[in-house]
JSON list of C-alpha atoms in Angstrom, two decimals:
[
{"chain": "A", "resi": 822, "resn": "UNK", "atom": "CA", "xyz": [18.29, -33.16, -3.51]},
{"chain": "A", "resi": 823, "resn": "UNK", "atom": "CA", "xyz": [19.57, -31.76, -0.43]},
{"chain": "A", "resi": 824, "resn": "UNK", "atom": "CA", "xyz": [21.95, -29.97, -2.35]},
{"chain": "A", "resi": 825, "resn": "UNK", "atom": "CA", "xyz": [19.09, -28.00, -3.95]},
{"chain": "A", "resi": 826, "resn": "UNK", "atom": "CA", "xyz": [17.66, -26.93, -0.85]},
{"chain": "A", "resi": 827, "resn": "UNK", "atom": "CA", "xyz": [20.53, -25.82, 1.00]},
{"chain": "A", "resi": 828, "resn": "UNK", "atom": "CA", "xyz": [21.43, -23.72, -1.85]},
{"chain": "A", "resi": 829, "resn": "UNK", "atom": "CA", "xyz": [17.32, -22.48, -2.02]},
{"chain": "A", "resi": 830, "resn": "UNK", "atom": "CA", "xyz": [17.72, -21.77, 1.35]},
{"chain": "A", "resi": 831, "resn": "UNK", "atom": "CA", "xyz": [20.90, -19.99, 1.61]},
{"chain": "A", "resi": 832, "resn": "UNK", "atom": "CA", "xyz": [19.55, -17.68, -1.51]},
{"chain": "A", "resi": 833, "resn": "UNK", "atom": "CA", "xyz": [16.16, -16.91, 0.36]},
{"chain": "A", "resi": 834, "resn": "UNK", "atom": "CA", "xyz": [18.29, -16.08, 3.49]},
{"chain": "A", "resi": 835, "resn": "UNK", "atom": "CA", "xyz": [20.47, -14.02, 1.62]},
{"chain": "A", "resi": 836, "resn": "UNK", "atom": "CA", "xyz": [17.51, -11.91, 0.11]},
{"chain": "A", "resi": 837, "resn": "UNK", "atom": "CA", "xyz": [15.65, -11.06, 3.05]},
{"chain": "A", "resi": 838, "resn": "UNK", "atom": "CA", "xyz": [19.41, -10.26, 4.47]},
{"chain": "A", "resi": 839, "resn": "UNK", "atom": "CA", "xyz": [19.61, -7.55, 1.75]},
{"chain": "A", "resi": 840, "resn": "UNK", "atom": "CA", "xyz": [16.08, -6.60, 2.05]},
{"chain": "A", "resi": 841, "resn": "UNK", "atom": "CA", "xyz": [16.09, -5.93, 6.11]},
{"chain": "A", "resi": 842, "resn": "UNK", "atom": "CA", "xyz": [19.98, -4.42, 5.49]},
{"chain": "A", "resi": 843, "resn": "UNK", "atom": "CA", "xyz": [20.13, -2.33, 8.66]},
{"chain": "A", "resi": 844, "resn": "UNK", "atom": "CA", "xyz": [17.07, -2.81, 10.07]},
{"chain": "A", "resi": 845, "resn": "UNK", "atom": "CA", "xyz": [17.70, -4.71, 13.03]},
{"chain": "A", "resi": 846, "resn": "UNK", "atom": "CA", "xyz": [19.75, -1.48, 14.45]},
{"chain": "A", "resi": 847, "resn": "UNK", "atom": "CA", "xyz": [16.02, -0.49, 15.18]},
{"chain": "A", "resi": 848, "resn": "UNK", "atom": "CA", "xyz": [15.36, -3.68, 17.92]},
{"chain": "A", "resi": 849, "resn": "UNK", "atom": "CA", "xyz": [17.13, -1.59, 20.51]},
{"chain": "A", "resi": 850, "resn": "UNK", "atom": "CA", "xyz": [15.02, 1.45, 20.33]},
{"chain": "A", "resi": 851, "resn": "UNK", "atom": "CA", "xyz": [11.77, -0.61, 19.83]},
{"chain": "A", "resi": 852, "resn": "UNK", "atom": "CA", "xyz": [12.65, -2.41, 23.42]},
{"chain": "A", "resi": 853, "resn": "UNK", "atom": "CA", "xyz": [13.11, 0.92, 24.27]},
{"chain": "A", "resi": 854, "resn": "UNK", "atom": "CA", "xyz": [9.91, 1.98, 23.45]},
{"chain": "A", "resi": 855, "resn": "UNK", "atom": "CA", "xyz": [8.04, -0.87, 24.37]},
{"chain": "A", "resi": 856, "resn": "UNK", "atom": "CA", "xyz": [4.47, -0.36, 26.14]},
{"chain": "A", "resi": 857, "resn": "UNK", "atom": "CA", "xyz": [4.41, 2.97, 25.37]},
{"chain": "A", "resi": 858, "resn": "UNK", "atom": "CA", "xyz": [3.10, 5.64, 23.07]},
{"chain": "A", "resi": 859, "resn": "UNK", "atom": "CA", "xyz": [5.39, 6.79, 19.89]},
{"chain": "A", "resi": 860, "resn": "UNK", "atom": "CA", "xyz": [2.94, 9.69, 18.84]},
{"chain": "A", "resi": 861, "resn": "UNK", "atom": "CA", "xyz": [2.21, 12.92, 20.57]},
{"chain": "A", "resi": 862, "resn": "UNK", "atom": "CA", "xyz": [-0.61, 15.47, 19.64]},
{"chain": "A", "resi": 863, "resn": "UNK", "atom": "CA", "xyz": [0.41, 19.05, 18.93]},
{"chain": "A", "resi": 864, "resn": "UNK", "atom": "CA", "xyz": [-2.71, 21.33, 20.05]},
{"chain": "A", "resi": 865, "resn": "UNK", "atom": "CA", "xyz": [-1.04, 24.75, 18.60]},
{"chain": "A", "resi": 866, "resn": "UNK", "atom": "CA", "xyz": [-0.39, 28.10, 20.35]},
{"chain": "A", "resi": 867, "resn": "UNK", "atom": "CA", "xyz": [-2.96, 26.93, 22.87]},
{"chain": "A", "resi": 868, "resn": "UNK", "atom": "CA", "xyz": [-4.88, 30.13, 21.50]},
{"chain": "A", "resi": 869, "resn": "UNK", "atom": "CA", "xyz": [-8.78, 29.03, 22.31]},
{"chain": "A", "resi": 870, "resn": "UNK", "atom": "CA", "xyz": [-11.50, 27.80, 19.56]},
{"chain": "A", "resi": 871, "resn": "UNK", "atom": "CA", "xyz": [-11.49, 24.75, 17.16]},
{"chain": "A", "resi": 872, "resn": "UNK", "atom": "CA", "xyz": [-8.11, 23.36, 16.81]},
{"chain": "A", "resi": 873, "resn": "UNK", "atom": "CA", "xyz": [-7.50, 19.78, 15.79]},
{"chain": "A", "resi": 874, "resn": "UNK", "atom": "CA", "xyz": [-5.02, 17.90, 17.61]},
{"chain": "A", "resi": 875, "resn": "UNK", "atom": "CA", "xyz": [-2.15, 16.72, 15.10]},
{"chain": "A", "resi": 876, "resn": "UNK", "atom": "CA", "xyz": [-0.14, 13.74, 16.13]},
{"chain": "A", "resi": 877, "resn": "UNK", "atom": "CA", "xyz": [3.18, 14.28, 16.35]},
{"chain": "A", "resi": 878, "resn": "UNK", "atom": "CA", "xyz": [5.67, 10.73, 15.53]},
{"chain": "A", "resi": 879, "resn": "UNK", "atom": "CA", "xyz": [9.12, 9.74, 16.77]},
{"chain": "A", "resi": 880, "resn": "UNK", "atom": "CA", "xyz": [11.73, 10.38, 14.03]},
{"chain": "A", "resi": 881, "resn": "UNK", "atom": "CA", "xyz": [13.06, 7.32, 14.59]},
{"chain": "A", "resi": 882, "resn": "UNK", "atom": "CA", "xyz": [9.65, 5.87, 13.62]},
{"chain": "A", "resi": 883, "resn": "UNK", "atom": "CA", "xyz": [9.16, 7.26, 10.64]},
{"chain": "A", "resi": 884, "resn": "UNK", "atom": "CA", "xyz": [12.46, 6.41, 9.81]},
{"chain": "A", "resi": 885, "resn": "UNK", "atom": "CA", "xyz": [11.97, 2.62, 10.59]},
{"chain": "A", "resi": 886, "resn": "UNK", "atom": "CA", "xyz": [8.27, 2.45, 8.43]},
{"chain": "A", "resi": 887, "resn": "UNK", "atom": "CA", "xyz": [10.20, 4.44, 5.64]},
{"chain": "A", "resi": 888, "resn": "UNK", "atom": "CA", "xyz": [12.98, 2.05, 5.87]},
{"chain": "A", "resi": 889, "resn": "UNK", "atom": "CA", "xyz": [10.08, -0.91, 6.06]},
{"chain": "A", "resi": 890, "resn": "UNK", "atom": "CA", "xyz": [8.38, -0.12, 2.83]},
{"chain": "A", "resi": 891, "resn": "UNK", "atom": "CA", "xyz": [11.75, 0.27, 0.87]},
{"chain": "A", "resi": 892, "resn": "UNK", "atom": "CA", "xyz": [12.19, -3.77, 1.77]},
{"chain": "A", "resi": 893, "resn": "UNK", "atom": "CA", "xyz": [9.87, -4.62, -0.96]},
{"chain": "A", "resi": 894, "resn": "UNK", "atom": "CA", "xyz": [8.85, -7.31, 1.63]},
{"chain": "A", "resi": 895, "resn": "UNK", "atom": "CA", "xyz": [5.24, -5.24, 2.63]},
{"chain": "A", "resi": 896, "resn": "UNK", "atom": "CA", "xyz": [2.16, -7.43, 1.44]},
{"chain": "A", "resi": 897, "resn": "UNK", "atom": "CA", "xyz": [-0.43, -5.73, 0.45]},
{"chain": "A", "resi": 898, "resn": "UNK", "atom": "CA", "xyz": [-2.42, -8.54, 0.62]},
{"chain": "A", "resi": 899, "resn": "UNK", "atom": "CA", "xyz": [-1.61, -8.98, 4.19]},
{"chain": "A", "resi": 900, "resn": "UNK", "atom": "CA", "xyz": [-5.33, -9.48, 4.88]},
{"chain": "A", "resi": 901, "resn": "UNK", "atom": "CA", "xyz": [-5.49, -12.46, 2.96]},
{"chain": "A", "resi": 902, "resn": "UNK", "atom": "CA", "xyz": [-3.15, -13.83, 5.72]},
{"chain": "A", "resi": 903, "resn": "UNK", "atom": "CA", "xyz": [-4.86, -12.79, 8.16]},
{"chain": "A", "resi": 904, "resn": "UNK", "atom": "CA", "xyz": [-8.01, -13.92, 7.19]},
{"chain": "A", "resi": 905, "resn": "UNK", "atom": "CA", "xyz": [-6.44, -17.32, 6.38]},
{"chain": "A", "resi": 906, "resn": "UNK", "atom": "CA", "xyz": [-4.63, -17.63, 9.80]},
{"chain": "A", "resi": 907, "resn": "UNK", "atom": "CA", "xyz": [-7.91, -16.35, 11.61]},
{"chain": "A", "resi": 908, "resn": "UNK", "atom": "CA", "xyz": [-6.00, -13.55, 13.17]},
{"chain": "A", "resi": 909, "resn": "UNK", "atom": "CA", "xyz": [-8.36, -10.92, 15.52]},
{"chain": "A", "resi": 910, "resn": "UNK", "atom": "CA", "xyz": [-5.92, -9.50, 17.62]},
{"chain": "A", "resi": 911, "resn": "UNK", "atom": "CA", "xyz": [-2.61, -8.14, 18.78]},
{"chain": "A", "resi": 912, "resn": "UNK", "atom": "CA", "xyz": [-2.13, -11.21, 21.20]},
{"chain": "A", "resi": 913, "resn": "UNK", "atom": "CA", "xyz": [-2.87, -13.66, 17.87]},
{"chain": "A", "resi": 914, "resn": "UNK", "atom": "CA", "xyz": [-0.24, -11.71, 15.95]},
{"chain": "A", "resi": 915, "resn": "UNK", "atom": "CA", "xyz": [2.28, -11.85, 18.31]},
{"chain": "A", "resi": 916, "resn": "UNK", "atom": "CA", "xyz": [1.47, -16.01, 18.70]},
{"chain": "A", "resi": 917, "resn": "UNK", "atom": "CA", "xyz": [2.13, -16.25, 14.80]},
{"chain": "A", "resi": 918, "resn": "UNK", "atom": "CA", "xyz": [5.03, -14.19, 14.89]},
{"chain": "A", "resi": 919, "resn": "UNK", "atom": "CA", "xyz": [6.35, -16.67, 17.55]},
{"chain": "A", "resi": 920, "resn": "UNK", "atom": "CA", "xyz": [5.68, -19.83, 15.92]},
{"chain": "A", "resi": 921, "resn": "UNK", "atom": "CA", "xyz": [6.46, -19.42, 12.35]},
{"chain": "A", "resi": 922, "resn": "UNK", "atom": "CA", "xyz": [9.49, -20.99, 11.02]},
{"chain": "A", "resi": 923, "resn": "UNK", "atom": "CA", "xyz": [11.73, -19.95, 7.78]},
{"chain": "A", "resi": 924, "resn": "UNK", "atom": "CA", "xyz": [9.18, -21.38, 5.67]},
{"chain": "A", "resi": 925, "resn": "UNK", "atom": "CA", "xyz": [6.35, -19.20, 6.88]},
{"chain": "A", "resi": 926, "resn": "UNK", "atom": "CA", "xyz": [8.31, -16.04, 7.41]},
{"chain": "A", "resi": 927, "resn": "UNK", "atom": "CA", "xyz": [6.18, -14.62, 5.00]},
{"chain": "A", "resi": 928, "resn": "UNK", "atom": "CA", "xyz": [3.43, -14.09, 7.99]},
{"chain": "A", "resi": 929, "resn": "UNK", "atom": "CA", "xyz": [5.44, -11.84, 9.98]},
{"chain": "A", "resi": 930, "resn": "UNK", "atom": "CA", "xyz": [6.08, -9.81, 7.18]},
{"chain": "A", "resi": 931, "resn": "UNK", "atom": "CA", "xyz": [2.41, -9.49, 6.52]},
{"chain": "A", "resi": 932, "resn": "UNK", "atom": "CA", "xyz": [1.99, -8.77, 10.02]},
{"chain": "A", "resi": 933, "resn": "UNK", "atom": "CA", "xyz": [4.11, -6.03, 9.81]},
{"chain": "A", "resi": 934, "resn": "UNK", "atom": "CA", "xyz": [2.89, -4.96, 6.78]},
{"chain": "A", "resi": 935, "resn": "UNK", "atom": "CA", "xyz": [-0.43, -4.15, 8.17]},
{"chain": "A", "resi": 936, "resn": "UNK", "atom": "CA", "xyz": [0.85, -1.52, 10.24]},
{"chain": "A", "resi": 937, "resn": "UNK", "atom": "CA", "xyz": [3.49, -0.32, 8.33]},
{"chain": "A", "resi": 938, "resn": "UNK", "atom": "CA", "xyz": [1.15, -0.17, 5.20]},
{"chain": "A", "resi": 939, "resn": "UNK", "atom": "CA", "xyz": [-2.40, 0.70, 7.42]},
{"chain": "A", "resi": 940, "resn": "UNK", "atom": "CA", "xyz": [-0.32, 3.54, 9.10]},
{"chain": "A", "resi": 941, "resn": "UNK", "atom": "CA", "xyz": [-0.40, 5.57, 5.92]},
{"chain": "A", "resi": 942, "resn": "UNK", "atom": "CA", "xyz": [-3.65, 6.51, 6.42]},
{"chain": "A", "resi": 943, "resn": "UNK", "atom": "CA", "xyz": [-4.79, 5.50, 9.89]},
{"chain": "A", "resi": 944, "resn": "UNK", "atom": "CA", "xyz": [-0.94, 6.91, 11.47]},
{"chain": "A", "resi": 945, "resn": "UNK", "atom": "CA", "xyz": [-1.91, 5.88, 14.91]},
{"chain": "A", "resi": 946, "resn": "UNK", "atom": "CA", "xyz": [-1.30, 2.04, 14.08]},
{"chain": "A", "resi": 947, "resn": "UNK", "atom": "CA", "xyz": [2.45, 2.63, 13.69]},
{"chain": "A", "resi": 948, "resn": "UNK", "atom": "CA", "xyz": [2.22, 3.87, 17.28]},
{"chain": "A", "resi": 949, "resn": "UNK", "atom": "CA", "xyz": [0.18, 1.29, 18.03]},
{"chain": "A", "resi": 950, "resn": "UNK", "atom": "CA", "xyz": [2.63, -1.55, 16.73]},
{"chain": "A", "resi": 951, "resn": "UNK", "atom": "CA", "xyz": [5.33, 0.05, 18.73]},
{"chain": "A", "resi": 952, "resn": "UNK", "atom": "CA", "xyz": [2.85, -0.19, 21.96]},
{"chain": "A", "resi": 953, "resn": "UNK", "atom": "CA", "xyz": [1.82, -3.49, 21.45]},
{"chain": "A", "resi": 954, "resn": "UNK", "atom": "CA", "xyz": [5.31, -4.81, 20.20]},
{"chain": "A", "resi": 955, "resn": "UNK", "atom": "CA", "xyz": [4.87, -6.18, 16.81]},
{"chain": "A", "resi": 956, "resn": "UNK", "atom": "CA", "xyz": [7.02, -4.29, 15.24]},
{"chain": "A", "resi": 957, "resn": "UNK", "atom": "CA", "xyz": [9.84, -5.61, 17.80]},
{"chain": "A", "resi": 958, "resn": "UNK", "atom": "CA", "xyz": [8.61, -9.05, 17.93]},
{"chain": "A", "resi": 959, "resn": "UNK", "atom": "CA", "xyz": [8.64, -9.36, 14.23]},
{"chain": "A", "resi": 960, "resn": "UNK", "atom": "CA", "xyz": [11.87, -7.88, 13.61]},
{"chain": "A", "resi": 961, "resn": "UNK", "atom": "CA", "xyz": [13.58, -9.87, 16.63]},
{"chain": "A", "resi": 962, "resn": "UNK", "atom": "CA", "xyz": [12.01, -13.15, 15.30]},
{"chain": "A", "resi": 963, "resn": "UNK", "atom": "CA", "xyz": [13.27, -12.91, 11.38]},
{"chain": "A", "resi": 964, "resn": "UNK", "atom": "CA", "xyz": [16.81, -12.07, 12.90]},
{"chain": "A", "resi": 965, "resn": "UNK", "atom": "CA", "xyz": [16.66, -15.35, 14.93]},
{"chain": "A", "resi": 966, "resn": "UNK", "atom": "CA", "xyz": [15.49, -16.95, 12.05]},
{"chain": "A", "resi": 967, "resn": "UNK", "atom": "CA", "xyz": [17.92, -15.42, 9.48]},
{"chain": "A", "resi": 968, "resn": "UNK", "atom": "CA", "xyz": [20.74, -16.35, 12.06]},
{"chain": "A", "resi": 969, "resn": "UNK", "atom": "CA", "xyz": [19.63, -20.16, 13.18]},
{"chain": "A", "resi": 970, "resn": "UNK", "atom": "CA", "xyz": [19.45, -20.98, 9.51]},
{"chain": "A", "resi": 971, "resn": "UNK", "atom": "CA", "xyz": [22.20, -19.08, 7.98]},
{"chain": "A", "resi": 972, "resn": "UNK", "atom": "CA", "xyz": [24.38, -22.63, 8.07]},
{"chain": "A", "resi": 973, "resn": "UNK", "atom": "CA", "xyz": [24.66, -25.29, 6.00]},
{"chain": "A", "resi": 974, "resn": "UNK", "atom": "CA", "xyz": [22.90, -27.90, 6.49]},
{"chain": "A", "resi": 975, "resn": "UNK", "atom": "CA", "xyz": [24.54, -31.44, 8.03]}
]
């Protein structure tokens, strides 16, 4: 029996391994970053009349939500969890991100997936996740997870 899990285990660890690849190379810039605004707005030639403002993203940000939906690990259902875990805010998804274990690693991925998926159309929450530090929360706790139970068990 506890053969069967630790091999369960070590597969599931292995797959979100493969899935997040090089991800983690992103934690640095994301502390980086934290607190503070990944988007600027381009106004034009600043010649006068009605111009729209156009935000403007990081490279590096667009790189890390392209890189995010190539995981295959974005819920689109990600409401469901929220709904289910009676999440309102930033502060209650940073909480969950916090407290889930291997098991439930799922939520931070939905989490994520919110913004990474939600930023297609409304952009400003991938600035917004950088801001509010989701996006390095959630990637710092699945690489303490990956690496506290990447071991077999006693």
């Amino acid at each position: 029996m506890m053969e069967n899990e630790n091999v369960y285990r070590q597969e599931l660890i292995a797959r979100y391994r493969q899935a997040m690849g090089n991800l983690f190379r992103y934690i640095a810039w994301f502390e980086e970053k934290e607190g503070r605004k990944a988007v600027q707005n381009y106004q034009g030639d600043n010649t006068p009349g009605n111009s729209i403002p156009i935000p403007v993203y990081d490279s590096t940000l667009l790189a890390f939500v392209k890189e995010m939906q190539q995981t295959g690990l974005m819920d689109r259902n990600y409401v469901y969890t929220y709904s289910r875990l009676r999440i309102q805010n930033a502060a209650d998804e940073l909480k969950w991100i916090q407290q889930v274990d291997l098991k439930d690693i799922e939520v931070i991925f939905a989490i994520m997936a919110k913004y990474v998926l939600g930023g297609m159309t409304r952009g400003l929450l991938w600035s917004e996740a950088v801001e509010n530090g989701v996006f390095l929360q959630g990637l710092k706790r699945v690489k303490e997870l990956l690496d506290i139970w990447d071991q077999p068990l006693a």
